[in-house]
Coordinates of C-alpha atoms in Angstrom, one line a residue:
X158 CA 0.0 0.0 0.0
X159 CA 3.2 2.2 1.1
X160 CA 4.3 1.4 -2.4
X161 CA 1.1 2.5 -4.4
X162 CA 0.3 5.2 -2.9
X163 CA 4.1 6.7 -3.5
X164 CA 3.7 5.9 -7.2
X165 CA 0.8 7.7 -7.5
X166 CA 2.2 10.5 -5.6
X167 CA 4.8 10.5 -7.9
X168 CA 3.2 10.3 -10.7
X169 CA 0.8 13.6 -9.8
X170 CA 4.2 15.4 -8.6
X171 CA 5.6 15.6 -12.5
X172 CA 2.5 17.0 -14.2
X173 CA 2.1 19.5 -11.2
X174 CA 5.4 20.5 -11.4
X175 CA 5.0 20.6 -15.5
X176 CA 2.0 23.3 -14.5
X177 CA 3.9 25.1 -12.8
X178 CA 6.9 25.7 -15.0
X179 CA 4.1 26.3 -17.9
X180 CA 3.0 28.6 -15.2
X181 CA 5.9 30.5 -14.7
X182 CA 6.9 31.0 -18.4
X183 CA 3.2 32.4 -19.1
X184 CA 3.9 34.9 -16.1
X185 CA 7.3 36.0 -17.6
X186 CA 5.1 36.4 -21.2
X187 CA 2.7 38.9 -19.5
X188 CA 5.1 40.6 -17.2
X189 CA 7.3 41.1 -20.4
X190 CA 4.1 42.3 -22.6
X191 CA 3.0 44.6 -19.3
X192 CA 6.6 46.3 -19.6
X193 CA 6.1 46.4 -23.8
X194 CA 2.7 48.4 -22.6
X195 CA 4.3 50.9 -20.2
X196 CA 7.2 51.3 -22.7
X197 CA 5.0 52.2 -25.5
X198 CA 2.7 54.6 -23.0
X199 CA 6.1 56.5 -22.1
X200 CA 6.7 57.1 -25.8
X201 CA 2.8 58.4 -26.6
X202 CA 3.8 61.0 -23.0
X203 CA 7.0 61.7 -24.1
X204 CA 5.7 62.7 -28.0
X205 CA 2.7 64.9 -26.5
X206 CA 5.4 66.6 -23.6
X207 CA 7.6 67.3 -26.7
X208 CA 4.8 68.4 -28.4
X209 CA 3.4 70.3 -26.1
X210 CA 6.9 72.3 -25.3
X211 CA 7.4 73.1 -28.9
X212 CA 3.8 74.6 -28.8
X213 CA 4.4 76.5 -25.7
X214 CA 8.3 78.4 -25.9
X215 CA 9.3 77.1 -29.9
X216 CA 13.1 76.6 -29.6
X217 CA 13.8 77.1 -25.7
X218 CA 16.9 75.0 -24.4
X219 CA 16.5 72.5 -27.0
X220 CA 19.9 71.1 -26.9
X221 CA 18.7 70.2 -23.1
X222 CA 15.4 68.7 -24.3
X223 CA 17.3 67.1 -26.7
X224 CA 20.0 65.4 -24.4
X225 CA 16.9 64.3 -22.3
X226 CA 15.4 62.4 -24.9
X227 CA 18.1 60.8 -26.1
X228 CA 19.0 59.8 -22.5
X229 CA 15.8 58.3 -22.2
X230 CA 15.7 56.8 -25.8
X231 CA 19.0 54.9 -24.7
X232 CA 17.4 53.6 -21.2
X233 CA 14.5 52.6 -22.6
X234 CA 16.4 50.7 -25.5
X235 CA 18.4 48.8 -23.1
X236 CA 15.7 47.7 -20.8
X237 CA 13.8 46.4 -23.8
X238 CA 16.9 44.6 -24.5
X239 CA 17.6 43.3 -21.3
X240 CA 13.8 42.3 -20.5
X241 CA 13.2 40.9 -24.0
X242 CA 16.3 39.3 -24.1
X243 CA 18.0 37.9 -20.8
X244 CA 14.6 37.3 -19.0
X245 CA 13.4 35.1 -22.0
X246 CA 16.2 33.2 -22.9
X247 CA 16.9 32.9 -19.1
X248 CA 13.6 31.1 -18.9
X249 CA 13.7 29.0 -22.0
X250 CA 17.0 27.9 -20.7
X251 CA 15.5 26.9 -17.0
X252 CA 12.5 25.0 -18.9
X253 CA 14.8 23.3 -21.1
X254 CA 17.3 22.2 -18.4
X255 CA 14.6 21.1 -16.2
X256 CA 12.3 19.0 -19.0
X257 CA 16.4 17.1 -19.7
X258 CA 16.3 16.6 -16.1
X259 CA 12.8 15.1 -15.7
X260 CA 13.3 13.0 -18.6
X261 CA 16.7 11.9 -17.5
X262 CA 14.6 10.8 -14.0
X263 CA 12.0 9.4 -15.5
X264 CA 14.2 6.6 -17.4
X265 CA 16.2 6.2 -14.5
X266 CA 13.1 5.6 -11.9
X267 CA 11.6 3.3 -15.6
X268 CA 14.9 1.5 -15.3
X269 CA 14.9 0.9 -12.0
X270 CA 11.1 -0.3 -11.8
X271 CA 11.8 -2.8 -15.0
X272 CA 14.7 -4.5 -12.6
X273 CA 13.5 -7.8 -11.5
X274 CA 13.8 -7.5 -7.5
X275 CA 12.3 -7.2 -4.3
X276 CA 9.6 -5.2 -3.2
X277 CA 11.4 -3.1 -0.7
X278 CA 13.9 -1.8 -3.4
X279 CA 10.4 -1.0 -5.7
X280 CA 9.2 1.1 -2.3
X281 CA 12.5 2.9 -2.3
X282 CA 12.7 3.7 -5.8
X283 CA 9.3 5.0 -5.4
X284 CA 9.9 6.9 -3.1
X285 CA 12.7 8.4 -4.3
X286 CA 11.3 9.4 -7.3
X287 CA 8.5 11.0 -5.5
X288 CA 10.8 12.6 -3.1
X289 CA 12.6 14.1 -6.1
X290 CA 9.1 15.2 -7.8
X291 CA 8.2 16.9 -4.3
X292 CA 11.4 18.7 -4.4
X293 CA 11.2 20.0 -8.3
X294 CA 7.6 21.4 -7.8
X295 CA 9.0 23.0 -4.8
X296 CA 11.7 25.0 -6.5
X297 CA 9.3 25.8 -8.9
X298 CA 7.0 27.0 -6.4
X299 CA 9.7 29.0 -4.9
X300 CA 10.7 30.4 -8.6
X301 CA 7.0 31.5 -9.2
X302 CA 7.3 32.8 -5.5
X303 CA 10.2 34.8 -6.3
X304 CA 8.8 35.8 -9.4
X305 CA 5.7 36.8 -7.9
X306 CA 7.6 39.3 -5.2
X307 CA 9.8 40.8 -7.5
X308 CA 7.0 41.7 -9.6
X309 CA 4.6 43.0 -6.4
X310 CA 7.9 45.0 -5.7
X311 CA 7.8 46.6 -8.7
X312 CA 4.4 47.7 -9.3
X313 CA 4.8 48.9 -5.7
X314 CA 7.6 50.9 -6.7
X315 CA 6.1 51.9 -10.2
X316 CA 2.6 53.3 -7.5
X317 CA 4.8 55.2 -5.7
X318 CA 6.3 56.9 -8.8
X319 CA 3.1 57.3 -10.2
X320 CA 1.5 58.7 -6.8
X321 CA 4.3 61.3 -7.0
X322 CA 3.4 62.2 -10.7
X323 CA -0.3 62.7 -9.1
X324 CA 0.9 64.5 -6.5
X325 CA 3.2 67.3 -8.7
X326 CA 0.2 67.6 -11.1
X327 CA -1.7 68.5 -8.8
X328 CA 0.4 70.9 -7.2
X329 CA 0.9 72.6 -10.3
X330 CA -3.0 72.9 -10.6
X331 CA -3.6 74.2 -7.3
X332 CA -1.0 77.0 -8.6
X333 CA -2.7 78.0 -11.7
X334 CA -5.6 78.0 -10.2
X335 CA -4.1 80.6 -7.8
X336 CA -2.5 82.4 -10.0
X337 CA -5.7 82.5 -12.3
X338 CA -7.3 84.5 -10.2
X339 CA -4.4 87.5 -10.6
X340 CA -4.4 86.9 -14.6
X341 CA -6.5 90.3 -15.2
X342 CA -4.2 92.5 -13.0
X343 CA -0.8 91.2 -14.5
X344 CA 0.8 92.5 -17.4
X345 CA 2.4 90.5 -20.1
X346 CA 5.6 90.0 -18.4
X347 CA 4.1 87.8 -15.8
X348 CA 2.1 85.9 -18.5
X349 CA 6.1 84.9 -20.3
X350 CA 7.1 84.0 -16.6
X351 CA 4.4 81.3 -16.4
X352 CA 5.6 79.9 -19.6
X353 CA 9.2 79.7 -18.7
X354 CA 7.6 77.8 -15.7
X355 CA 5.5 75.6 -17.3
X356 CA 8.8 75.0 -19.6
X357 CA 11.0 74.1 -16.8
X358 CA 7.9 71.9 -15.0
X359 CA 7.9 69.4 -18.6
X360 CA 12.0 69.3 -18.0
X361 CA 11.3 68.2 -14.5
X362 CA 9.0 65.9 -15.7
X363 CA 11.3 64.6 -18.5
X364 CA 14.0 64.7 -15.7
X365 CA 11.4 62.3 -13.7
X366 CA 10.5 60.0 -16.2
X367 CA 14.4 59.7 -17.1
X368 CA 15.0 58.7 -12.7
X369 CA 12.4 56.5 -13.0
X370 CA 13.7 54.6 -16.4
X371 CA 17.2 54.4 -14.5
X372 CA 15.6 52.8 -11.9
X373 CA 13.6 50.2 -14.2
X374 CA 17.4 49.7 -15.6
X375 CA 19.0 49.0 -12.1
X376 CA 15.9 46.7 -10.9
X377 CA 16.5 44.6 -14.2
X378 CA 20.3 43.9 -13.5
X379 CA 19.5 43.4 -9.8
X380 CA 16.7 40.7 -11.3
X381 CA 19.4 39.4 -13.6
X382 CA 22.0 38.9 -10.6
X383 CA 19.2 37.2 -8.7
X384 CA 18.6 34.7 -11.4
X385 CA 22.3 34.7 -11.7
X386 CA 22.4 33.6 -7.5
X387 CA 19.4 31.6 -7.9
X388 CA 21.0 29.5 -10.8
X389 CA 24.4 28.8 -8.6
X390 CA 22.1 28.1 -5.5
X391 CA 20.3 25.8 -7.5
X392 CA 23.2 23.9 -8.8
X393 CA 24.4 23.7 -5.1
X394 CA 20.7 21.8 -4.1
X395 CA 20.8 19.8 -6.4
X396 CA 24.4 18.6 -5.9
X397 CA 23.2 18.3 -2.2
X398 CA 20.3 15.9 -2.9
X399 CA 22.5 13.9 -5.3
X400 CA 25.2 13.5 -2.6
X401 CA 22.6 12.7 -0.1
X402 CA 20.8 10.3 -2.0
X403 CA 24.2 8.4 -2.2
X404 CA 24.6 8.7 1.1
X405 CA 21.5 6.9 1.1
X406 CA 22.0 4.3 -1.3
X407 CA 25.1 3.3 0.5
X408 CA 23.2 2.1 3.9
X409 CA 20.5 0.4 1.5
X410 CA 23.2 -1.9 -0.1
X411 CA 24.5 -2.6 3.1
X412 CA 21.8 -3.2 4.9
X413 CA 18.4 -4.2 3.1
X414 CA 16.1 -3.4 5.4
X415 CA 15.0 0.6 5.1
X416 CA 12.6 2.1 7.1
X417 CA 9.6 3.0 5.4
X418 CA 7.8 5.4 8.1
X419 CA 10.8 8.2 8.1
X420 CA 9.9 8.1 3.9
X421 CA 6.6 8.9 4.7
X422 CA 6.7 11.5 7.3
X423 CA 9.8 13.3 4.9
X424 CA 6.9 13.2 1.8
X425 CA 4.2 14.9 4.8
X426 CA 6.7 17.1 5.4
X427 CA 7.9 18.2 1.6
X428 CA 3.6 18.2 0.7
X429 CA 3.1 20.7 4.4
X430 CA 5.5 22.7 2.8
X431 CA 4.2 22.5 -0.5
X432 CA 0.7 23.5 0.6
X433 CA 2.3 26.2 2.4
X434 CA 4.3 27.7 -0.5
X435 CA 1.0 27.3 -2.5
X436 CA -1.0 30.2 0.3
X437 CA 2.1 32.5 -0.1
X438 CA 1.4 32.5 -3.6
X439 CA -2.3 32.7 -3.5
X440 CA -1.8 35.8 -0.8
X441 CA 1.0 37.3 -3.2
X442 CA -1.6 37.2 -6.2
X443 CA -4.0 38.6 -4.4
X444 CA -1.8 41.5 -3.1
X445 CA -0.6 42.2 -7.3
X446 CA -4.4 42.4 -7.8
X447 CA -5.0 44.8 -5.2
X448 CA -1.7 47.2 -6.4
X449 CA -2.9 46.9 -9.9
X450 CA -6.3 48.3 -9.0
X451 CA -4.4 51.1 -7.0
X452 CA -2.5 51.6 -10.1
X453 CA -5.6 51.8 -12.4
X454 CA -6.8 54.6 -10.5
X455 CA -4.1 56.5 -10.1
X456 CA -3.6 56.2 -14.2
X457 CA -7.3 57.5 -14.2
X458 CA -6.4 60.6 -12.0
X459 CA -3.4 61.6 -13.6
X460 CA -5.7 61.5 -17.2
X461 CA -8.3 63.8 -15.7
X462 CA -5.3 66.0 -14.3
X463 CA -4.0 66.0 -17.3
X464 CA -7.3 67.1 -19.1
X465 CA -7.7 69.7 -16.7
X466 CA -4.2 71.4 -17.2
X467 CA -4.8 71.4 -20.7
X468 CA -8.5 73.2 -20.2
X469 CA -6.9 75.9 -18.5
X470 CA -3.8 75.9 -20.7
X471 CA -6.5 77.1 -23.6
X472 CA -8.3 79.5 -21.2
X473 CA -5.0 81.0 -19.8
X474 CA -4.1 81.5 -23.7
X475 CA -7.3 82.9 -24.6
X476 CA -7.1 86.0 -21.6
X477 CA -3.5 86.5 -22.7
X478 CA -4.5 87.2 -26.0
X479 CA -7.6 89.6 -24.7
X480 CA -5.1 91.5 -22.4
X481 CA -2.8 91.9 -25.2
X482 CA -5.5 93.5 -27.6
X483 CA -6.6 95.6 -24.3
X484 CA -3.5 96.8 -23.9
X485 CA -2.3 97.6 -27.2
X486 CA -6.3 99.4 -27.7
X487 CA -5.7 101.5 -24.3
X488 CA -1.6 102.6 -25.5
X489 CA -3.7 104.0 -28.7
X490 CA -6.0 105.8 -26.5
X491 CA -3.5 107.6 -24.1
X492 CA -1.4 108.3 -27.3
X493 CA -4.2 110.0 -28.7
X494 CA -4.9 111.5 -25.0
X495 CA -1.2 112.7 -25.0
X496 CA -1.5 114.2 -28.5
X497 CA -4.5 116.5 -27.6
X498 CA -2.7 117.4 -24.3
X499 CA 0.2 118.7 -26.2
X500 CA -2.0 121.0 -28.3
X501 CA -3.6 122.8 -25.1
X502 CA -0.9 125.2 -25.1
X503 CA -1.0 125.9 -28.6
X504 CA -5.2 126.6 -28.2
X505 CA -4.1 129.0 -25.5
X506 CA -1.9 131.0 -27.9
X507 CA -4.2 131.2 -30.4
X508 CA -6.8 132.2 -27.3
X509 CA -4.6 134.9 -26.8
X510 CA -4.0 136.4 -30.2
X511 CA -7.9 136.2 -30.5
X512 CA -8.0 138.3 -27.7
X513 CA -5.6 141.1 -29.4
X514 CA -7.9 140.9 -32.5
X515 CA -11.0 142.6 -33.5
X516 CA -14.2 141.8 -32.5
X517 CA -15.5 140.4 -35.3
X518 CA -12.8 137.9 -36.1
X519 CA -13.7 136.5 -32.5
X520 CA -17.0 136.5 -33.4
X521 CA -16.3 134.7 -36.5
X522 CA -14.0 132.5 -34.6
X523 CA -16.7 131.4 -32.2
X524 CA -19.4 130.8 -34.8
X525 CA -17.4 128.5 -37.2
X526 CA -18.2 124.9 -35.7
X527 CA -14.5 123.6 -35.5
X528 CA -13.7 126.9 -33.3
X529 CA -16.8 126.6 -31.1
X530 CA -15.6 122.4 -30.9
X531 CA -12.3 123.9 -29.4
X532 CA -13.1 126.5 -27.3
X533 CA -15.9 124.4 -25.3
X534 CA -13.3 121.8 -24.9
X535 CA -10.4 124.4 -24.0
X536 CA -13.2 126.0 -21.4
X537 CA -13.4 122.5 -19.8
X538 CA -9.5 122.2 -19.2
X539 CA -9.5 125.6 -18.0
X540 CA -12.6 125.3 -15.7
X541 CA -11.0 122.0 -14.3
X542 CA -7.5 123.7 -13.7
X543 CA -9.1 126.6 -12.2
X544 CA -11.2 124.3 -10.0
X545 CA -8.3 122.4 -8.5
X546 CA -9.3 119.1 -9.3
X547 CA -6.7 116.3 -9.0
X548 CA -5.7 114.3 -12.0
X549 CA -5.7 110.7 -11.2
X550 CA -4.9 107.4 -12.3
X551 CA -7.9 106.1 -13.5
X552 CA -8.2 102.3 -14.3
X553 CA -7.9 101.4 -17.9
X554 CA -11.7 100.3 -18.5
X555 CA -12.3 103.4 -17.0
X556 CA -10.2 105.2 -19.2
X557 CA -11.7 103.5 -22.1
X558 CA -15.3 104.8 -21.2
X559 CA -14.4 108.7 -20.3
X560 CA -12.6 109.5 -23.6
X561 CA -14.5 110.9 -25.9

């Protein structure tokens, strides 16, 4: 019964621990197409920030701009590289050593069943065999494990990034908000401040997105050096189990007799851990779900930010371009104000050689309509000089409603 129920043991053991290689390559397929995604999302952000910066200042520090796109261009060249390359063939290396390696146990455990001896030897082979079955799908539970952290780790990494993001946009919302409300009282110098800012916040943000691509650079050479300590590691288990199962197959040829029960509560042991290994990956799938959630929403915030900046982009634009025309319209007005303030004095003069005249060139003075035209307005200049009033500063859409 020991026997049997070790055989069948085994023989779940290979197909589970086929699953869960198949498993693991599908999980390196999607993590690598995820990356492909946020790779080909940077470019559509970096393309519209470019876009938008040539919109916004034409040809301001381009060499700068430049340099940071190229910068990022390279990063982003090598980590496609690195996680299209090294992760795959690292994986299709792993699954290709490991299906020799099953193979290679599965004639010797058919080899040693098609020997013609006794039934203790067929228990110990059989239990071997399902000893070595327990301990393949545990390394490839710990693989996905590991797998599973590093990638929890770094959508954990890439929330906090993108938190930050949420964080600056807003920010610079809550400031142009502020500043909105001061827009009518500013003059255009202010307006070319708050474009040299908005320039230097896309250079912080390419700056950003530049950190962060370094980043995604050093956690895929830290992933390749765990793979490369994982791999040695590896070797050195399963140099270990080969030495002890010599050790073991010493005493067997010795002695015959092997005892049975310490096989049994060594497989309970190996299927305890097993079970346990299989929660920690439940509970670490469950924890990517929740971060990808928290990353879905905070992909949907940073849209409607960015919606929002660009809605008051266009309506920051549009009172520029009023206060422009407003201003240009009121320098025409005080020039014209300044050109019939200059010829006062030269009204007066002729006021005063009418005065030496006769009579009836005042008269006739008075009753043509352009002299009458001057001499009301000249009274009310001289009336308001006479009266003391103070000249003052008067707003310009006051200005623009007083002039005649």
């Amino acid at each position: 019964m020991s026997s049997g129920n070790a055989g069948s043991g085994g023989r779940e053991g290979a197909p589970r621990a086929a699953a869960a290689l198949c498993g693991l390559y599908h999980e390196a397929g999607q993590r690598l197409r995820r990356l492909q995604d946020q790779l080909a999302a940077r470019d559509v952000l970096i393309a519209r920030l470019r876009a938008r910066l040539a919109a916004l200042e034409g040809d301001t520090a381009p060499s700068l701009v430049d340099a940071l796109l190229e910068q990022v261009a390279r990063f982003r060249e090598q980590l496609r590289q690195r996680d299209g390359g090294a992760a795959e063939a690292a994986l299709r290396q792993e699954i290709e050593r490991l299906s020799k390696q099953l193979e290679e146990k599965e004639r010797e455990t058919q080899q040693l069943m098609s020997q013609p001896e006794g039934e203790q030897e067929k228990e110990v082979a059989l239990l071997r065999r399902s000893a070595a079955q327990k301990g393949r799908a545990r390394a490839a539970s710990d693989i996905l494990c590991r797998s599973l952290a590093d990638e929890t780790h770094q959508l954990r990494r890439t929330l906090a990034a993108t938190a930050h993001m949420c964080q600056h946009l807003a920010k610079c919302l809550d400031e142009r908000q502020r500043t909105q409300g001061d827009a009518g009282e500013r003059s255009p110098e202010p307006a070319c401040a708050d474009g040299d800012g908005s320039v230097h916040a896309v250079v912080e943000k390419l700056r950003e997105e530049n950190r962060l691509l370094k980043q995604k650079v050093t956690h895929v050479e830290d992933l390749n050096a765990k793979w490369q300590r994982y791999d040695a590691s590896r070797d050195e288990y399963v140099r270990g189990l080969h030495a002890q199962l010599r050790g073991l197959q010493a005493p067997l040829e010795a002695e015959r007799p092997s005892p049975p029960e310490l096989m049994r509560k060594e497989i309970s042991r190996l299927n305890t851990q097993l079970e346990e290994k299989i929660n920690d990956c439940a509970e670490a799938r469950r924890e990517l779900a929740a971060a990808r959630r928290a990353r879905d929403a905070a992909l949907e915030r940073v849209q409607m930010l960015e919606q929002q900046i660009l809605a008051y982009k266009d309506d920051f634009t549009s009172e520029r371009v009023d206060r422009e025309r407003a201003q240009s319209r009121i320098q025409e007005l005080e020039e014209q104000v300044a050109l019939l303030q200059r010829q006062v004095p030269w009204k007066q003069q002729e006021d005063g050689f009418c005065s030496h005249s006769s009579p009836t060139d005042a008269a006739a003075e008075v009753t043509s309509p352009g002299t009458w035209f001057s001499l009301s307005r000249r009274h009310r200049v001289l009336h308001g000089r006479q009266a003391g009033a103070p000249r003052t500063q008067l707003a310009p859409h006051t200005q623009l409603r007083d002039l005649p």
